[in-house]
Amino acid sequence: MTFSDAEIWMIIAALGAGTFLIRFSFLGLIGDRPLPEWLLRHLRYTPVAILPALVAPLVVWPEATGGQPDPTRLGAAAITIAVGYILKSPLWAIVSGIVAFLGLGALF
Amino acid sequence: MPSANSPRAAFWRGARDAAPFTIVVVPFGALFGVVGTEAGLDLWQVMGFSFLVIAGASQFAALQLMTENAPAFVAVASALAVNLRMAMYSASLAPHLGAAPIWKRALIAYLTVDQTYALAVQRYEDEPTAPLAEKIAFFFGACLPIVPLWYLASLGGILAGSAIPSDWGLDFIVPITFLALVAPGLRTMAHVAAALAAVILALLAAGLPWNLGLLVGGLGGMIVGAEVERRMTRAGTFQ
């Protein structure tokens, strides 16, 4: 990482302030006034859209393999999703994903 | 003598309900300490993240982009995008807690994480007419086993971090944790459509500078999810 200490602290401060403002937004500024339905409908899909968009390139073109698709990582990702989806448990999904990553890594 | 539903009782009820989540919070916090240390942050910087941001997924997102040397504002904007869901949390807590004094609402906002939000909103929907003082006490109670452990786990991870070899493939632990957070949330066809659209768009847009592919994929996925929900609601098939 090529950031200076000052830059790292600026990132932390900006992210901290921005995250607080997001959390404070409606509770603090709008109080108990109702929101437009279309906005709530879009906000409902932020976690299931933003996180996959972040992860997809990391899974398909991992930097550790020089950007080449890698059966170990693809398999571990698929197992993590399957276990998380079926058991509805982040914890078991993480555990299965890590075990699968280590296990498949020993195979390939 | 306090009644069964005094604020004090509500506080401890919140703490008890939140206790099982320590199983998720401790490894996730420790992992951030380890990965942050591996990425080259010092102790205060890692603790600064966990204390000031207190939102694991976005901390990992910022860290990932920082190790890729993305521009600082891209790291911040992308990590904030990960936290946009908390605007929805804020909106759904507002009808229950909106009447609290401003400083309490500010403190509640700071402490709104996936687990405290989910517990509180479930409780408020079960007992919508409970007095404000009880609702607030329950929320702070739910924070008790979660937030201090988040700080401590991060610290533990920092201290363990330098003892962990760098060739363990830790790079892939972050994608696994994100996938593990998302998969249980794929409850309806609209959620699945949002996630699939986000993945396809993010891969197609991966060549864009400044990691804009993330925002293209994320916003595209949100629009697709909302549109699928709208059509399913109109057709009467949305659960």
Short mmCIF file of C-alpha atoms in Angstrom, two decimals:
data_model
loop_
_atom_site.label_atom_id
_atom_site.label_comp_id
_atom_site.label_asym_id
_atom_site.label_seq_id
_atom_site.Cartn_x
_atom_site.Cartn_y
_atom_site.Cartn_z
CA MET A 1 0.00 0.00 0.00
CA THR A 2 1.42 3.38 -1.00
CA PHE A 3 -0.72 5.62 1.21
CA SER A 4 0.94 7.90 3.75
CA ASP A 5 -0.16 7.83 7.40
CA ALA A 6 -2.01 11.12 6.90
CA GLU A 7 -3.88 9.74 3.90
CA ILE A 8 -4.84 6.58 5.78
CA TRP A 9 -6.23 8.68 8.63
CA MET A 10 -8.13 10.85 6.17
CA ILE A 11 -9.73 7.74 4.67
CA ILE A 12 -10.65 6.45 8.15
CA ALA A 13 -12.10 9.83 9.19
CA ALA A 14 -14.09 10.30 5.97
CA LEU A 15 -15.44 6.77 6.11
CA GLY A 16 -16.32 7.14 9.80
CA ALA A 17 -18.11 10.47 9.27
CA GLY A 18 -19.92 9.28 6.14
CA THR A 19 -21.04 6.04 7.76
CA PHE A 20 -22.34 7.94 10.78
CA LEU A 21 -24.30 10.32 8.53
CA ILE A 22 -25.87 7.37 6.69
CA ARG A 23 -26.94 5.82 9.99
CA PHE A 24 -28.11 9.16 11.40
CA SER A 25 -29.91 10.19 8.20
CA PHE A 26 -33.50 9.19 8.80
CA LEU A 27 -33.40 8.58 12.54
CA GLY A 28 -31.74 11.92 13.24
CA LEU A 29 -32.78 14.33 10.54
CA ILE A 30 -36.10 13.08 9.24
CA GLY A 31 -37.37 11.71 12.55
CA ASP A 32 -40.55 9.67 12.20
CA ARG A 33 -41.79 11.16 8.93
CA PRO A 34 -42.53 8.45 6.30
CA LEU A 35 -40.34 7.84 3.23
CA PRO A 36 -41.33 7.41 -0.42
CA GLU A 37 -41.94 3.75 -1.23
CA TRP A 38 -39.68 3.77 -4.32
CA LEU A 39 -36.68 4.83 -2.24
CA LEU A 40 -37.23 2.14 0.40
CA ARG A 41 -37.64 -0.42 -2.36
CA HIS A 42 -34.20 0.41 -3.77
CA LEU A 43 -32.52 0.59 -0.37
CA ARG A 44 -33.79 -2.94 0.39
CA TYR A 45 -31.45 -4.32 -2.28
CA THR A 46 -28.23 -2.52 -1.33
CA PRO A 47 -26.59 -5.41 0.58
CA VAL A 48 -27.45 -8.08 -1.99
CA ALA A 49 -26.25 -5.85 -4.87
CA ILE A 50 -23.22 -3.93 -3.56
CA LEU A 51 -21.43 -6.84 -1.89
CA PRO A 52 -21.69 -9.23 -4.89
CA ALA A 53 -20.51 -6.43 -7.21
CA LEU A 54 -17.49 -5.97 -4.95
CA VAL A 55 -16.69 -9.66 -4.72
CA ALA A 56 -17.29 -10.86 -8.31
CA PRO A 57 -14.00 -9.62 -9.82
CA LEU A 58 -12.05 -10.79 -6.74
CA VAL A 59 -13.46 -14.31 -7.21
CA VAL A 60 -13.20 -14.55 -11.00
CA TRP A 61 -9.91 -12.72 -11.56
CA PRO A 62 -7.97 -12.97 -8.27
CA GLU A 63 -4.83 -10.91 -7.97
CA ALA A 64 -3.01 -13.76 -6.20
CA THR A 65 -3.10 -15.85 -9.43
CA GLY A 66 -2.16 -12.94 -11.68
CA GLY A 67 -5.81 -12.44 -12.68
CA GLN A 68 -6.32 -16.00 -13.95
CA PRO A 69 -9.53 -17.82 -12.91
CA ASP A 70 -8.62 -20.43 -10.32
CA PRO A 71 -10.62 -23.61 -9.54
CA THR A 72 -9.80 -23.42 -5.83
CA ARG A 73 -11.25 -19.93 -5.42
CA LEU A 74 -14.25 -20.54 -7.71
CA GLY A 75 -15.07 -23.76 -5.85
CA ALA A 76 -14.69 -22.20 -2.40
CA ALA A 77 -16.91 -19.27 -3.43
CA ALA A 78 -19.60 -21.63 -4.76
CA ILE A 79 -19.56 -23.67 -1.54
CA THR A 80 -19.76 -20.52 0.62
CA ILE A 81 -22.82 -19.30 -1.30
CA ALA A 82 -24.51 -22.71 -1.26
CA VAL A 83 -24.04 -23.25 2.49
CA GLY A 84 -25.05 -19.66 3.34
CA TYR A 85 -28.14 -19.92 1.15
CA ILE A 86 -29.29 -23.32 2.40
CA LEU A 87 -28.49 -22.91 6.12
CA LYS A 88 -29.20 -19.13 6.23
CA SER A 89 -26.13 -18.79 8.44
CA PRO A 90 -23.20 -16.44 7.77
CA LEU A 91 -21.09 -18.25 10.34
CA TRP A 92 -21.42 -21.73 8.79
CA ALA A 93 -20.92 -20.21 5.36
CA ILE A 94 -17.60 -18.64 6.43
CA VAL A 95 -16.44 -21.87 8.08
CA SER A 96 -17.38 -23.98 5.03
CA GLY A 97 -15.80 -21.48 2.66
CA ILE A 98 -12.48 -21.46 4.50
CA VAL A 99 -12.43 -25.26 4.86
CA ALA A 100 -13.27 -25.59 1.15
CA PHE A 101 -10.55 -23.07 0.22
CA LEU A 102 -7.90 -24.93 2.22
CA GLY A 103 -9.15 -28.37 1.08
CA LEU A 104 -9.37 -27.50 -2.61
CA GLY A 105 -6.05 -25.67 -2.35
CA ALA A 106 -4.44 -28.93 -1.24
CA LEU A 107 -6.04 -30.75 -4.22
CA PHE A 108 -5.19 -28.34 -7.03
CA MET B 1 -39.77 -2.81 42.52
CA PRO B 2 -39.29 -2.72 38.71
CA SER B 3 -42.06 -4.17 36.56
CA ALA B 4 -41.34 -7.05 34.17
CA ASN B 5 -40.96 -4.53 31.37
CA SER B 6 -39.02 -1.78 33.12
CA PRO B 7 -36.22 -0.19 31.09
CA ARG B 8 -33.77 -2.12 33.22
CA ALA B 9 -35.46 -5.44 32.36
CA ALA B 10 -35.60 -4.43 28.67
CA PHE B 11 -31.87 -3.64 28.73
CA TRP B 12 -30.95 -7.11 30.02
CA ARG B 13 -33.42 -8.74 27.69
CA GLY B 14 -31.60 -7.01 24.80
CA ALA B 15 -28.23 -8.17 26.09
CA ARG B 16 -29.48 -11.75 26.39
CA ASP B 17 -31.03 -11.75 22.91
CA ALA B 18 -27.79 -10.42 21.41
CA ALA B 19 -25.47 -12.87 23.17
CA PRO B 20 -25.46 -15.55 20.41
CA PHE B 21 -24.15 -12.98 17.91
CA THR B 22 -20.81 -12.88 19.71
CA ILE B 23 -20.07 -16.04 17.69
CA VAL B 24 -20.12 -13.93 14.51
CA VAL B 25 -18.65 -10.72 15.89
CA VAL B 26 -15.50 -12.13 17.46
CA PRO B 27 -14.05 -13.97 14.42
CA PHE B 28 -15.06 -11.15 12.07
CA GLY B 29 -13.43 -8.48 14.24
CA ALA B 30 -10.32 -10.56 14.78
CA LEU B 31 -10.08 -11.16 11.04
CA PHE B 32 -10.14 -7.42 10.40
CA GLY B 33 -7.29 -6.97 12.87
CA VAL B 34 -5.27 -9.69 11.12
CA VAL B 35 -5.95 -8.51 7.57
CA GLY B 36 -5.43 -4.84 8.48
CA THR B 37 -2.07 -5.64 10.04
CA GLU B 38 -1.10 -7.78 7.03
CA ALA B 39 -2.01 -4.86 4.75
CA GLY B 40 0.45 -2.63 6.60
CA LEU B 41 -1.75 -0.58 8.93
CA ASP B 42 -0.46 0.15 12.42
CA LEU B 43 -2.36 -0.68 15.61
CA TRP B 44 -3.98 2.75 15.95
CA GLN B 45 -5.11 2.80 12.33
CA VAL B 46 -6.77 -0.61 12.59
CA MET B 47 -8.42 0.39 15.89
CA GLY B 48 -9.40 3.72 14.32
CA PHE B 49 -11.30 1.81 11.64
CA SER B 50 -13.07 -0.45 14.11
CA PHE B 51 -13.92 2.40 16.51
CA LEU B 52 -14.85 5.21 14.10
CA VAL B 53 -16.43 3.19 11.29
CA ILE B 54 -17.72 0.17 13.27
CA ALA B 55 -19.02 -1.56 10.11
CA GLY B 56 -17.04 -4.68 9.24
CA ALA B 57 -17.97 -5.25 5.61
CA SER B 58 -17.16 -1.66 4.63
CA GLN B 59 -13.90 -1.75 6.58
CA PHE B 60 -12.83 -4.79 4.56
CA ALA B 61 -13.96 -3.08 1.35
CA ALA B 62 -11.89 0.04 2.10
CA LEU B 63 -8.89 -2.08 3.04
CA GLN B 64 -9.15 -4.16 -0.13
CA LEU B 65 -9.15 -1.03 -2.31
CA MET B 66 -6.33 0.56 -0.30
CA THR B 67 -4.11 -2.49 -0.85
CA GLU B 68 -4.88 -2.18 -4.58
CA ASN B 69 -3.79 1.47 -4.36
CA ALA B 70 -7.10 2.81 -5.67
CA PRO B 71 -7.49 6.59 -5.24
CA ALA B 72 -8.48 7.51 -1.68
CA PHE B 73 -11.88 8.94 -2.65
CA VAL B 74 -12.69 5.72 -4.52
CA ALA B 75 -11.88 3.68 -1.42
CA VAL B 76 -14.14 5.93 0.66
CA ALA B 77 -17.00 6.09 -1.88
CA SER B 78 -17.01 2.33 -2.48
CA ALA B 79 -16.92 1.54 1.24
CA LEU B 80 -19.75 4.02 1.87
CA ALA B 81 -21.77 2.31 -0.86
CA VAL B 82 -21.43 -0.92 1.14
CA ASN B 83 -23.02 0.93 4.08
CA LEU B 84 -25.98 2.39 2.18
CA ARG B 85 -28.15 -0.40 3.56
CA MET B 86 -27.86 1.37 6.91
CA ALA B 87 -29.94 4.24 5.54
CA MET B 88 -32.72 1.69 5.36
CA TYR B 89 -32.02 0.59 8.93
CA SER B 90 -32.14 4.23 10.01
CA ALA B 91 -35.45 4.72 8.19
CA SER B 92 -37.07 1.71 9.79
CA LEU B 93 -35.89 2.59 13.33
CA ALA B 94 -37.15 6.16 13.00
CA PRO B 95 -40.86 5.49 13.67
CA HIS B 96 -39.93 3.73 16.94
CA LEU B 97 -37.09 5.89 18.24
CA GLY B 98 -37.64 9.20 16.41
CA ALA B 99 -39.07 10.82 19.54
CA ALA B 100 -35.88 10.26 21.60
CA PRO B 101 -33.63 13.24 22.43
CA ILE B 102 -31.17 14.09 19.67
CA TRP B 103 -28.08 12.91 21.58
CA LYS B 104 -29.63 9.51 22.17
CA ARG B 105 -30.58 9.24 18.51
CA ALA B 106 -26.99 10.12 17.60
CA LEU B 107 -25.64 7.42 19.92
CA ILE B 108 -28.13 4.88 18.55
CA ALA B 109 -27.08 5.84 15.01
CA TYR B 110 -23.42 5.20 15.85
CA LEU B 111 -24.34 1.80 17.33
CA THR B 112 -26.58 0.67 14.45
CA VAL B 113 -24.96 -2.45 12.99
CA ASP B 114 -26.59 -5.41 11.24
CA GLN B 115 -27.11 -7.38 14.45
CA THR B 116 -28.33 -4.60 16.79
CA TYR B 117 -30.67 -3.31 14.10
CA ALA B 118 -32.12 -6.73 13.33
CA LEU B 119 -32.75 -7.55 17.01
CA ALA B 120 -34.27 -4.16 17.83
CA VAL B 121 -36.61 -3.96 14.86
CA GLN B 122 -37.86 -7.48 15.52
CA ARG B 123 -38.57 -6.57 19.14
CA TYR B 124 -40.33 -3.30 18.21
CA GLU B 125 -42.53 -5.11 15.70
CA ASP B 126 -43.47 -7.65 18.36
CA GLU B 127 -44.35 -4.91 20.87
CA PRO B 128 -45.02 -1.71 18.90
CA THR B 129 -46.76 0.03 21.82
CA ALA B 130 -43.92 -0.41 24.37
CA PRO B 131 -42.85 2.91 25.97
CA LEU B 132 -39.98 4.78 24.32
CA ALA B 133 -37.71 4.31 27.35
CA GLU B 134 -38.06 0.53 27.07
CA LYS B 135 -37.36 0.52 23.33
CA ILE B 136 -34.21 2.58 23.87
CA ALA B 137 -33.07 0.39 26.77
CA PHE B 138 -33.54 -2.75 24.68
CA PHE B 139 -31.40 -1.28 21.89
CA PHE B 140 -28.53 -0.36 24.22
CA GLY B 141 -28.79 -3.76 25.88
CA ALA B 142 -28.42 -5.45 22.50
CA CYS B 143 -25.22 -3.43 21.94
CA LEU B 144 -23.65 -4.67 25.18
CA PRO B 145 -22.39 -8.11 24.04
CA ILE B 146 -21.63 -6.91 20.51
CA VAL B 147 -19.91 -3.53 20.37
CA PRO B 148 -17.23 -3.87 23.10
CA LEU B 149 -16.38 -7.32 21.72
CA TRP B 150 -15.99 -5.83 18.25
CA TYR B 151 -13.26 -3.49 19.55
CA LEU B 152 -11.60 -6.23 21.62
CA ALA B 153 -11.68 -8.76 18.78
CA SER B 154 -10.05 -6.25 16.42
CA LEU B 155 -7.32 -5.67 18.98
CA GLY B 156 -6.84 -9.43 19.41
CA GLY B 157 -6.52 -9.81 15.65
CA ILE B 158 -3.88 -7.07 15.48
CA LEU B 159 -1.84 -8.74 18.20
CA ALA B 160 -2.16 -12.14 16.47
CA GLY B 161 -1.67 -10.66 13.00
CA SER B 162 2.09 -10.44 12.98
CA ALA B 163 2.26 -14.09 14.11
CA ILE B 164 0.34 -15.32 11.05
CA PRO B 165 2.37 -16.09 7.90
CA SER B 166 1.44 -14.04 4.84
CA ASP B 167 1.18 -17.02 2.46
CA TRP B 168 -1.98 -18.48 3.99
CA GLY B 169 -4.16 -17.08 1.22
CA LEU B 170 -5.72 -14.51 3.55
CA ASP B 171 -6.55 -12.48 0.45
CA PHE B 172 -9.44 -14.83 -0.20
CA ILE B 173 -10.89 -14.72 3.32
CA VAL B 174 -12.39 -11.30 2.61
CA PRO B 175 -14.39 -12.43 -0.46
CA ILE B 176 -15.56 -15.48 1.52
CA THR B 177 -16.84 -13.32 4.39
CA PHE B 178 -18.74 -11.06 1.98
CA LEU B 179 -20.32 -14.01 0.20
CA ALA B 180 -21.24 -15.50 3.57
CA LEU B 181 -22.99 -12.26 4.56
CA VAL B 182 -24.93 -12.04 1.29
CA ALA B 183 -26.04 -15.65 0.68
CA PRO B 184 -28.46 -15.91 3.66
CA GLY B 185 -30.08 -12.66 2.48
CA LEU B 186 -31.13 -14.10 -0.90
CA ARG B 187 -34.70 -14.60 0.29
CA THR B 188 -36.78 -13.86 -2.81
CA MET B 189 -36.44 -13.93 -6.60
CA ALA B 190 -35.96 -10.15 -6.41
CA HIS B 191 -32.92 -10.57 -4.14
CA VAL B 192 -31.45 -13.25 -6.41
CA ALA B 193 -32.05 -11.10 -9.50
CA ALA B 194 -30.40 -8.11 -7.81
CA ALA B 195 -27.32 -10.16 -6.90
CA LEU B 196 -27.01 -11.78 -10.35
CA ALA B 197 -27.40 -8.45 -12.15
CA ALA B 198 -24.82 -6.88 -9.85
CA VAL B 199 -22.31 -9.68 -10.54
CA ILE B 200 -22.78 -9.58 -14.33
CA LEU B 201 -22.59 -5.77 -14.51
CA ALA B 202 -19.57 -5.63 -12.19
CA LEU B 203 -17.69 -8.17 -14.34
CA LEU B 204 -18.63 -6.38 -17.58
CA ALA B 205 -17.61 -3.01 -16.11
CA ALA B 206 -14.45 -4.33 -14.42
CA GLY B 207 -12.25 -2.46 -16.91
CA LEU B 208 -13.52 0.97 -15.83
CA PRO B 209 -11.03 3.17 -13.98
CA TRP B 210 -11.25 3.96 -10.23
CA ASN B 211 -13.15 0.79 -9.51
CA LEU B 212 -16.29 2.39 -10.92
CA GLY B 213 -17.35 -1.13 -11.93
CA LEU B 214 -18.38 -1.65 -8.29
CA LEU B 215 -20.77 1.29 -8.38
CA VAL B 216 -22.13 0.33 -11.81
CA GLY B 217 -22.75 -3.23 -10.61
CA GLY B 218 -24.14 -2.18 -7.22
CA LEU B 219 -26.54 0.49 -8.50
CA GLY B 220 -27.57 -1.72 -11.45
CA GLY B 221 -28.32 -4.58 -9.05
CA MET B 222 -30.40 -2.33 -6.78
CA ILE B 223 -32.45 -1.09 -9.74
CA VAL B 224 -33.02 -4.63 -11.04
CA GLY B 225 -34.01 -5.90 -7.57
CA ALA B 226 -36.45 -3.04 -6.99
CA GLU B 227 -37.98 -3.47 -10.46
CA VAL B 228 -38.43 -7.24 -10.04
CA GLU B 229 -40.07 -6.60 -6.66
CA ARG B 230 -42.40 -4.00 -8.20
CA ARG B 231 -43.51 -6.37 -10.97
CA MET B 232 -43.92 -9.32 -8.59
CA THR B 233 -45.93 -7.18 -6.19
CA ARG B 234 -48.20 -6.10 -9.04
CA ALA B 235 -48.60 -9.74 -10.13
CA GLY B 236 -49.26 -10.74 -6.51
CA THR B 237 -46.35 -13.20 -6.37
CA PHE B 238 -44.00 -11.24 -4.05
CA GLN B 239 -43.70 -12.75 -0.59
#
